[in-house]
PDB file of C-alpha atoms in Angstrom:
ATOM      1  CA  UNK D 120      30.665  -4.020  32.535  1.00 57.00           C
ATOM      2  CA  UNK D 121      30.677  -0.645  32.218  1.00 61.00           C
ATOM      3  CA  UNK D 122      32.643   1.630  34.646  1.00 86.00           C
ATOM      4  CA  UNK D 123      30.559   4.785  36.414  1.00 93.00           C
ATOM      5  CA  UNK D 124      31.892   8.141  37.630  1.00 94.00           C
ATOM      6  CA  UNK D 125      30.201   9.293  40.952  1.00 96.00           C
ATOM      7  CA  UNK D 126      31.348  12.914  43.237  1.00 97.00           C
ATOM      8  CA  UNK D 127      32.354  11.362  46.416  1.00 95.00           C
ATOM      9  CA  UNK D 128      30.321  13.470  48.439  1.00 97.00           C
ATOM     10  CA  UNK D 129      27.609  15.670  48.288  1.00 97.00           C
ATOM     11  CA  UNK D 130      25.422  17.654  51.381  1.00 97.00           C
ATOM     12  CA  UNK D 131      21.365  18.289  51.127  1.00 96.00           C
ATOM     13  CA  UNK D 132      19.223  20.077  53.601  1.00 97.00           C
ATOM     14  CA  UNK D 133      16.727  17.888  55.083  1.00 97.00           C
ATOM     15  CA  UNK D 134      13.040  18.011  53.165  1.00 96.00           C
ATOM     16  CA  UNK D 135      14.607  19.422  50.025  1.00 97.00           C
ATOM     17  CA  UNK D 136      15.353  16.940  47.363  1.00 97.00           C
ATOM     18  CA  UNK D 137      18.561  15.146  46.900  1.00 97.00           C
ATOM     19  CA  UNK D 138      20.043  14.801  43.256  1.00 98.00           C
ATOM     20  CA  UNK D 139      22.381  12.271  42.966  1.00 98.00           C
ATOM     21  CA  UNK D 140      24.833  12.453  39.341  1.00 97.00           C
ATOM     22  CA  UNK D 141      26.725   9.271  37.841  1.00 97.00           C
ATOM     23  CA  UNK D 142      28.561   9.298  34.415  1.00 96.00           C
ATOM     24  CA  UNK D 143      28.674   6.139  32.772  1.00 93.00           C
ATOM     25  CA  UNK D 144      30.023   7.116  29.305  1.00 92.00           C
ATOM     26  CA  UNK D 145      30.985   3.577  28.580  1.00 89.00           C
ATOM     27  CA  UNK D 146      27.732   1.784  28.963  1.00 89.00           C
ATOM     28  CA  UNK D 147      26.519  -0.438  26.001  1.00 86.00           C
ATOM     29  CA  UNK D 148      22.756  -1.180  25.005  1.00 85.00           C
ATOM     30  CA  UNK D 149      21.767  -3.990  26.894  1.00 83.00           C
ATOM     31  CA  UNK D 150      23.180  -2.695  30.512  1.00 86.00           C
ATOM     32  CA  UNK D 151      21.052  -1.264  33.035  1.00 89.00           C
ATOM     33  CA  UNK D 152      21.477   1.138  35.751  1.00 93.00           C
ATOM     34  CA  UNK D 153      20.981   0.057  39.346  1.00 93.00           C
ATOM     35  CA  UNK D 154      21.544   2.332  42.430  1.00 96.00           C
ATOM     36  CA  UNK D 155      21.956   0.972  45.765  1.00 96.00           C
ATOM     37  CA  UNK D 156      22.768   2.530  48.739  1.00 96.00           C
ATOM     38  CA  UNK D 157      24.502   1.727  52.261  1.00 94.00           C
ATOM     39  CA  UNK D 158      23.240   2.967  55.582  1.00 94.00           C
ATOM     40  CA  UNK D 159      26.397   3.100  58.203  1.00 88.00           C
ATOM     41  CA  UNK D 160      26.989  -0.393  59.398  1.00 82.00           C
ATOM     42  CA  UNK D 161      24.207  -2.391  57.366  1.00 91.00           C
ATOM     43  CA  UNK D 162      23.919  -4.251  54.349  1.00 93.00           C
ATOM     44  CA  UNK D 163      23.743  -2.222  51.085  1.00 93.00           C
ATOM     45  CA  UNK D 164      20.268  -1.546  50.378  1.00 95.00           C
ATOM     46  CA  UNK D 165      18.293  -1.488  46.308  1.00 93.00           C
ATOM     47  CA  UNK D 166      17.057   1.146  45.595  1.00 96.00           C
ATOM     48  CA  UNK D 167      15.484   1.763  41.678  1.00 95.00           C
ATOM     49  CA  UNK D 168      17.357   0.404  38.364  1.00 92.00           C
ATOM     50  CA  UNK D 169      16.360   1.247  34.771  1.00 92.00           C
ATOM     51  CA  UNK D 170      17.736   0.803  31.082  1.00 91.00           C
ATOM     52  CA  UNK D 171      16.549   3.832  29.113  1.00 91.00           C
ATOM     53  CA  UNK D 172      13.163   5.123  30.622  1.00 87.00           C
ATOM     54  CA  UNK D 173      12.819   7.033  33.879  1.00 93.00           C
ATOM     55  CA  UNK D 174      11.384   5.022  36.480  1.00 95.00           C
ATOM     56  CA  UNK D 175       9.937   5.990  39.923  1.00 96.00           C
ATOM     57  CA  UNK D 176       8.690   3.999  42.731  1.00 95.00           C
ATOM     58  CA  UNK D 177       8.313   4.788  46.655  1.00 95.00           C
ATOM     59  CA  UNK D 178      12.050   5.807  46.966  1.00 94.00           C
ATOM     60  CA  UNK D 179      13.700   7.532  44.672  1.00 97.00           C
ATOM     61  CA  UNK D 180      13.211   8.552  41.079  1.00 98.00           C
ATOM     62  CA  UNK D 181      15.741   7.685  38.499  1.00 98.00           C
ATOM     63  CA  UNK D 182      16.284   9.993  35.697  1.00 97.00           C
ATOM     64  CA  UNK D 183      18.701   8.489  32.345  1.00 96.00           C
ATOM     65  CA  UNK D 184      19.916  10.832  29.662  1.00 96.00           C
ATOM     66  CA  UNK D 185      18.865   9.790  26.478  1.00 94.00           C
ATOM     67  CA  UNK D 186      22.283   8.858  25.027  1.00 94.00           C
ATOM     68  CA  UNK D 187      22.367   6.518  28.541  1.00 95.00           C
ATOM     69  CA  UNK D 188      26.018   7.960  29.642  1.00 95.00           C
ATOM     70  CA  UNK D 189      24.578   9.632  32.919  1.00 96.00           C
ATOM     71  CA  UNK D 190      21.808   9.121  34.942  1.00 97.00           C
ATOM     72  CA  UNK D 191      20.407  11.125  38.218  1.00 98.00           C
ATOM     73  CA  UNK D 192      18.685   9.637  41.391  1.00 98.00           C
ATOM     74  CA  UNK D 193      16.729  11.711  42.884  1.00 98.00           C
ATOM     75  CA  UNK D 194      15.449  11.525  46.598  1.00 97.00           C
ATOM     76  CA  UNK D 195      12.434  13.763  46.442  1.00 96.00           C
ATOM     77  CA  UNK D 196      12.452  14.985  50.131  1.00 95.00           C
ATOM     78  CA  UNK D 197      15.619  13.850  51.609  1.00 96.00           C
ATOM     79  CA  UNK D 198      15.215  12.961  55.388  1.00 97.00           C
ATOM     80  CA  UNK D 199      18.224  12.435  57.968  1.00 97.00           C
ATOM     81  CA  UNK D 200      17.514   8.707  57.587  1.00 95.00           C
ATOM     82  CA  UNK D 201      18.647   9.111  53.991  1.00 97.00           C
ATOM     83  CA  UNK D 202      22.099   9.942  55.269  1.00 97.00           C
ATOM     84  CA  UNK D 203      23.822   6.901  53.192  1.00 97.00           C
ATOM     85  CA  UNK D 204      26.499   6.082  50.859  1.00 94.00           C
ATOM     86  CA  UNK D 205      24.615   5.826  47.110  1.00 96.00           C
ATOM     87  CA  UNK D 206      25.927   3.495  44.446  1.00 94.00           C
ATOM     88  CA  UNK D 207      25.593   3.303  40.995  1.00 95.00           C
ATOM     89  CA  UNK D 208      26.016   0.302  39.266  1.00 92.00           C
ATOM     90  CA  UNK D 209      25.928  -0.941  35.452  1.00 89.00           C
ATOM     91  CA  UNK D 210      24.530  -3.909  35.263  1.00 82.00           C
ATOM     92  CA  UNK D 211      26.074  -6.054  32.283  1.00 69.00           C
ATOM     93  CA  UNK D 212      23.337  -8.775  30.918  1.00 60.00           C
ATOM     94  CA  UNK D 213      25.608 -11.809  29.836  1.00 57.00           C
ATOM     95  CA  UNK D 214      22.654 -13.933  28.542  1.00 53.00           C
ATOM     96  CA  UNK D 215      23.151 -16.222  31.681  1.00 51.00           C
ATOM     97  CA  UNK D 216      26.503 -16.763  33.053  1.00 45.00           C
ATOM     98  CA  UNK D 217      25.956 -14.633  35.660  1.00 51.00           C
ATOM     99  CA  UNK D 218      24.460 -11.146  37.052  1.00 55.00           C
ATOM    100  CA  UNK D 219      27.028  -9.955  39.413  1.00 66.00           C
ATOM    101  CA  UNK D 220      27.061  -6.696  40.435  1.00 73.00           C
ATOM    102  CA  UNK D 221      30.591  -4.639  41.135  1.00 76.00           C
ATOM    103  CA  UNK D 222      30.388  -1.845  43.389  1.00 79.00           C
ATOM    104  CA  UNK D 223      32.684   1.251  43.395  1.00 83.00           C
ATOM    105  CA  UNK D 224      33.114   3.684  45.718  1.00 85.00           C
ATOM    106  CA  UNK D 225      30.331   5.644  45.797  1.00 91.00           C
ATOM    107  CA  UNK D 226      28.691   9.208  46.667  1.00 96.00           C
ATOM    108  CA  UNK D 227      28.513  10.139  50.542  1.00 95.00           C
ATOM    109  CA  UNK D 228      25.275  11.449  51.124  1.00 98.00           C
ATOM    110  CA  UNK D 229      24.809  13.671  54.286  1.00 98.00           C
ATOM    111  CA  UNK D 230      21.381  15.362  54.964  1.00 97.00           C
ATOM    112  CA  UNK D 231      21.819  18.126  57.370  1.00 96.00           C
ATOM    113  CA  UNK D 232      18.753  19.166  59.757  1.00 95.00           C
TER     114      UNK D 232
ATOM    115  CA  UNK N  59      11.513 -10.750  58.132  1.00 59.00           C
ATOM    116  CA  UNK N  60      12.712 -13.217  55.916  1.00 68.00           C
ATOM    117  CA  UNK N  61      15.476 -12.910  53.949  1.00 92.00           C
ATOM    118  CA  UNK N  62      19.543 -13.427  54.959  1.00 96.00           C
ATOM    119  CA  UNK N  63      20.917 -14.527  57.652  1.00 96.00           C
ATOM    120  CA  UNK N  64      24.888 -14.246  58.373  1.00 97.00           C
ATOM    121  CA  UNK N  65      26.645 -15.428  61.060  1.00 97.00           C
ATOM    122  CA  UNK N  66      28.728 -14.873  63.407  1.00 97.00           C
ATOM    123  CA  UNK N  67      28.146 -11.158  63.337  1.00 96.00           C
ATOM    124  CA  UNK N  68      31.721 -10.688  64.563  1.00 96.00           C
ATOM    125  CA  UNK N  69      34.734 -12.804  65.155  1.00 97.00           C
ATOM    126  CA  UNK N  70      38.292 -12.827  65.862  1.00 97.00           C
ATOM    127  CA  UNK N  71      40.366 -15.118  64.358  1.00 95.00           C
ATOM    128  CA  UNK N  72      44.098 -15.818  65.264  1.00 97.00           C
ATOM    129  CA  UNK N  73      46.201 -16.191  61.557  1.00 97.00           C
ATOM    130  CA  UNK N  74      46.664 -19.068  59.884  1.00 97.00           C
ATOM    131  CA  UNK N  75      42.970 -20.679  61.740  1.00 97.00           C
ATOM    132  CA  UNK N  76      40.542 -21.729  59.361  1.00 97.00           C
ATOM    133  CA  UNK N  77      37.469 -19.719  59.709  1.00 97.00           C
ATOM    134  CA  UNK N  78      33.820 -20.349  57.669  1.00 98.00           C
ATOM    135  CA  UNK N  79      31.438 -17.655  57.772  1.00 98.00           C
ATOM    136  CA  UNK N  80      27.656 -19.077  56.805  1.00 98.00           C
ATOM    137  CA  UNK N  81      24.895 -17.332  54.859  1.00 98.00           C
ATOM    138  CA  UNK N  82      21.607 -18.490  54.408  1.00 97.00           C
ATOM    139  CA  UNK N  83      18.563 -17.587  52.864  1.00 96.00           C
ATOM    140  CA  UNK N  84      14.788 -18.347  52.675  1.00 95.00           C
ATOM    141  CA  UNK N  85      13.757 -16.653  49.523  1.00 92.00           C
ATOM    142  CA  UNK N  86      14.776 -19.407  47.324  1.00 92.00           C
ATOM    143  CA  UNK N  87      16.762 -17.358  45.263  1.00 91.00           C
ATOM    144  CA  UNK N  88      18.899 -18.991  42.450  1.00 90.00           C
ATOM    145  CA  UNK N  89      21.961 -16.549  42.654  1.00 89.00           C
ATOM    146  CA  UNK N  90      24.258 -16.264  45.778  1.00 92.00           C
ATOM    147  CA  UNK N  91      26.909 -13.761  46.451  1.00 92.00           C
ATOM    148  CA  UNK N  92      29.581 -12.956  49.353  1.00 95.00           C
ATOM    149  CA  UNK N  93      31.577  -9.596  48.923  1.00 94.00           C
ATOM    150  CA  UNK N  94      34.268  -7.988  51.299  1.00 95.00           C
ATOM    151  CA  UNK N  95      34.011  -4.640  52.412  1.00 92.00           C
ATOM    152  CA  UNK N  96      37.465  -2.363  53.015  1.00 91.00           C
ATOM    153  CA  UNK N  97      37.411   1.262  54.032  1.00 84.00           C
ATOM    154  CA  UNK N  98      38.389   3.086  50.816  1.00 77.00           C
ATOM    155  CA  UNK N  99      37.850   0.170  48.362  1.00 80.00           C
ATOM    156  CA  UNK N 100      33.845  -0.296  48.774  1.00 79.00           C
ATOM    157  CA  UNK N 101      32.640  -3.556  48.092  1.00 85.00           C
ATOM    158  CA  UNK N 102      34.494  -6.357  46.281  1.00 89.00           C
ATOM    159  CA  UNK N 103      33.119  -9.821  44.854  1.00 89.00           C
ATOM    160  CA  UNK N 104      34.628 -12.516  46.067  1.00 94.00           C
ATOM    161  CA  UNK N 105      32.463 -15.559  44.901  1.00 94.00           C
ATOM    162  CA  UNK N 106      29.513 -16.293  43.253  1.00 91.00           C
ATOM    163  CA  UNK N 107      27.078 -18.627  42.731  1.00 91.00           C
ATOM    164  CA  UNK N 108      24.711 -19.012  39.807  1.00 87.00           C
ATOM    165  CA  UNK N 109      22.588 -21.870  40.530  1.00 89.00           C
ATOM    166  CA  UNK N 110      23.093 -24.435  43.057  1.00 92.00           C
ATOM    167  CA  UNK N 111      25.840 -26.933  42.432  1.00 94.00           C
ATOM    168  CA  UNK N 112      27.900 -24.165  40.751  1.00 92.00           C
ATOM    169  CA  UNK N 113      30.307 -21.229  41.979  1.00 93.00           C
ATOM    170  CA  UNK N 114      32.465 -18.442  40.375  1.00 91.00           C
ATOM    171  CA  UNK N 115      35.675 -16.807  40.984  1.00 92.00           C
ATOM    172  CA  UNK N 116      35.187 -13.110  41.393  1.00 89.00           C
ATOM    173  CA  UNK N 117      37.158 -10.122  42.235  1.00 88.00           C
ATOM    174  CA  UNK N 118      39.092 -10.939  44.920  1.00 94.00           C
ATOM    175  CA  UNK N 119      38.650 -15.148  45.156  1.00 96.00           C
ATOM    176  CA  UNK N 120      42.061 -15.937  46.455  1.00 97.00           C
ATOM    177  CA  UNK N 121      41.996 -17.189  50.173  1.00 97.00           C
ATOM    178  CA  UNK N 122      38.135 -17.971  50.332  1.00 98.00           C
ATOM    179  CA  UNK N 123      36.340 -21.042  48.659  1.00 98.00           C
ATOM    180  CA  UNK N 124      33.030 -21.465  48.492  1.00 98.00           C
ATOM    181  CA  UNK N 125      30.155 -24.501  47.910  1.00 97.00           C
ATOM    182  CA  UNK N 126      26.990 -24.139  47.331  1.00 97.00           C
ATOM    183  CA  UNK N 127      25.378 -27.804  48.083  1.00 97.00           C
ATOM    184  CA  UNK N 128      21.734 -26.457  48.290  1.00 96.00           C
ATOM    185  CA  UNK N 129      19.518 -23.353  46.964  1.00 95.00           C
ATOM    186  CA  UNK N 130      19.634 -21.697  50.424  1.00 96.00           C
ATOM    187  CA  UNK N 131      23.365 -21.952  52.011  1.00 97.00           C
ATOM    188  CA  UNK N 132      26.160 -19.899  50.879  1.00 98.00           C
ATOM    189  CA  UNK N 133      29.036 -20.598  53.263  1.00 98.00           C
ATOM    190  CA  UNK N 134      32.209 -18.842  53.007  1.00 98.00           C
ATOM    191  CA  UNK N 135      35.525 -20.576  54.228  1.00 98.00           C
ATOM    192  CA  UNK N 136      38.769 -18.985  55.158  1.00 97.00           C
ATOM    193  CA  UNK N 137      41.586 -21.936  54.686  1.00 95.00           C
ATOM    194  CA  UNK N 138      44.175 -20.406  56.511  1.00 97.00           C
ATOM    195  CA  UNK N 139      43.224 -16.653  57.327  1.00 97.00           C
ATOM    196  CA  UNK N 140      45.524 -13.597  57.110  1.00 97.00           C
ATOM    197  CA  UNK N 141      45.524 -10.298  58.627  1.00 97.00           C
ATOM    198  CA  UNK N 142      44.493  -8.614  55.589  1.00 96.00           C
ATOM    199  CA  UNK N 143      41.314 -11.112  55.697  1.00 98.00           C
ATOM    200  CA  UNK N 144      40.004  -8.311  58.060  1.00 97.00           C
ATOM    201  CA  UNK N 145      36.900  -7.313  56.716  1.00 97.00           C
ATOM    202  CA  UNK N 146      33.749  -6.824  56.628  1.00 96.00           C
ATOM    203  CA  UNK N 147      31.493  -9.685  54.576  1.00 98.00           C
ATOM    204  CA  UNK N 148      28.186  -9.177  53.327  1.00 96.00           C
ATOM    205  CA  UNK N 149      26.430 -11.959  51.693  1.00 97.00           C
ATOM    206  CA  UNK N 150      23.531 -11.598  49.416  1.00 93.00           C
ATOM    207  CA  UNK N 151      21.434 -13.139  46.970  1.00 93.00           C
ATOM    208  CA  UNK N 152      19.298 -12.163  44.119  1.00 89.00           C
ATOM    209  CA  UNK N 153      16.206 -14.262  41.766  1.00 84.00           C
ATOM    210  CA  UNK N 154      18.617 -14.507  38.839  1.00 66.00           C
ATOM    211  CA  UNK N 155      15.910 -14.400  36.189  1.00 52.00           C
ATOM    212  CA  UNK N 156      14.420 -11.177  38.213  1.00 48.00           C
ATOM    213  CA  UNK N 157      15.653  -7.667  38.909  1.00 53.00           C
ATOM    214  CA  UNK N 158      18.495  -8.521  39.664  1.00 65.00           C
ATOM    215  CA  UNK N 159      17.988  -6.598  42.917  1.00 83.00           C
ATOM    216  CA  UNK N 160      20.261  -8.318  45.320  1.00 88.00           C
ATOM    217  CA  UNK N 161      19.133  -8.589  48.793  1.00 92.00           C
ATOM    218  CA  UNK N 162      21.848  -8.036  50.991  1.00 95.00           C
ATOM    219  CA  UNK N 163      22.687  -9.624  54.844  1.00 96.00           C
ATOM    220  CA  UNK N 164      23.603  -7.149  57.690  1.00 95.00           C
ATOM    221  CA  UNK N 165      27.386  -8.861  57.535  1.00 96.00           C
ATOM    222  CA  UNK N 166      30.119 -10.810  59.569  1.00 97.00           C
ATOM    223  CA  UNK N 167      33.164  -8.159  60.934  1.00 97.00           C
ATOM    224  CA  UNK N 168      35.581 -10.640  60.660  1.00 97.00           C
ATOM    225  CA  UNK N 169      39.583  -9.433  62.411  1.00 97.00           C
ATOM    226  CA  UNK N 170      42.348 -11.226  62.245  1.00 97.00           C
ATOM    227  CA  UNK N 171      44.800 -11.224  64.178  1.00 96.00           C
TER     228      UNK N 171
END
């Protein structure tokens, strides 16, 4: 799997939109992009995944370059709840033998009021 | 809510007891995880399971073992556990021909003593 690049921490002012980087020079053409992200003391949390196309649901939009080797979540209107530690993941499709997903370190989001 | 259940929550264990933490889930998922989580090193897979009836080594496999007699138990055993067993454990399963979203449990602080 390919490995990802993340800032360890970033700050964003509550109700303005949070735009999170990850490099992931590496990544080949059948891996996908998954971001998850940690609240203090629960279980890691999905948020959005995508292979070359941006893709937006009800939390987050996720924004890939168009040579894949970074990405961008983006938290439209960051809230205090949104306070979190933000993963990015590549996802490596091994036509079966298994899907596990290996977490690295992370970005430390803080929203400020 | 549906979804994983891990217990205990907490424990402390004296060294060298043998310790199994148990997961279980009602979403008939396919694909089991459990990963350790260490301040610094985020989150490392331990074992996984594919399918039930089979399990893989991951990361960090030495110490634990793992069966996975059924589609919805997961348990995690600790033969003989060590102080640097201390850790956080987060189980979590995914629908392995999905997303590959993987819905996480809200963990077992497990210290060692």
């Amino acid at each position: 799997d390919a490995k990802t690049t993340q800032p360890p921490s970033m700050d964003c002012a509550e109700g303005r939109a949070a735009n999170l980087p990850c490099n992931h020079s590496t990544i080949s053409g059948n891996e996908y992009v998954y971001w998850y992200r940690q609240i203090h003391s629960q279980g890691p949390q999905y948020i959005i995944h995508g292979l070359k196309n941006n893709e937006t649901n009800e939390m987050a939009s996720l924004i890939i370059t168009e040579d894949r080797k970074s990405s961008t979540l983006i938290l439209p209107h960051a809230t205090l709840r949104d306070t979190a530690v933000y993963y990015c993941i590549v996802r490596g499709n091994s036509g079966g033998s298994n899907y596990k997903l290996t977490f690295g370190k992370g970005t430390l989001l803080t929203v400020n009021p | 809510i549906a979804g994983i259940t891990q217990a205990p929550t907490s424990q402390i264990l004296a060294a060298g007891r043998r310790m199994t933490l148990r997961c279980t889930q009602d979403m008939r998922h396919n694909a089991m995880y459990w990963y350790r989580q260490d301040l610094g090193l985020g989150l490392r897979l331990i074992h996984y399971s594919n399918t039930a009836g089979t399990t893989g080594k991951g990361e960090v496999p030495d110490g634990y073992s793992v069966s996975r007699a059924n589609t919805d138990d997961f348990p995690l055993t600790l033969a003989s556990a060590v102080p640097s067993q201390t850790s956080v454990y987060f189980c979590a399963s995914s629908a392995i021909w999905d997303t590959g979203e993987l819905f996480f449990g809200e963990g077992s602080r497990l210290t060692v003593l």
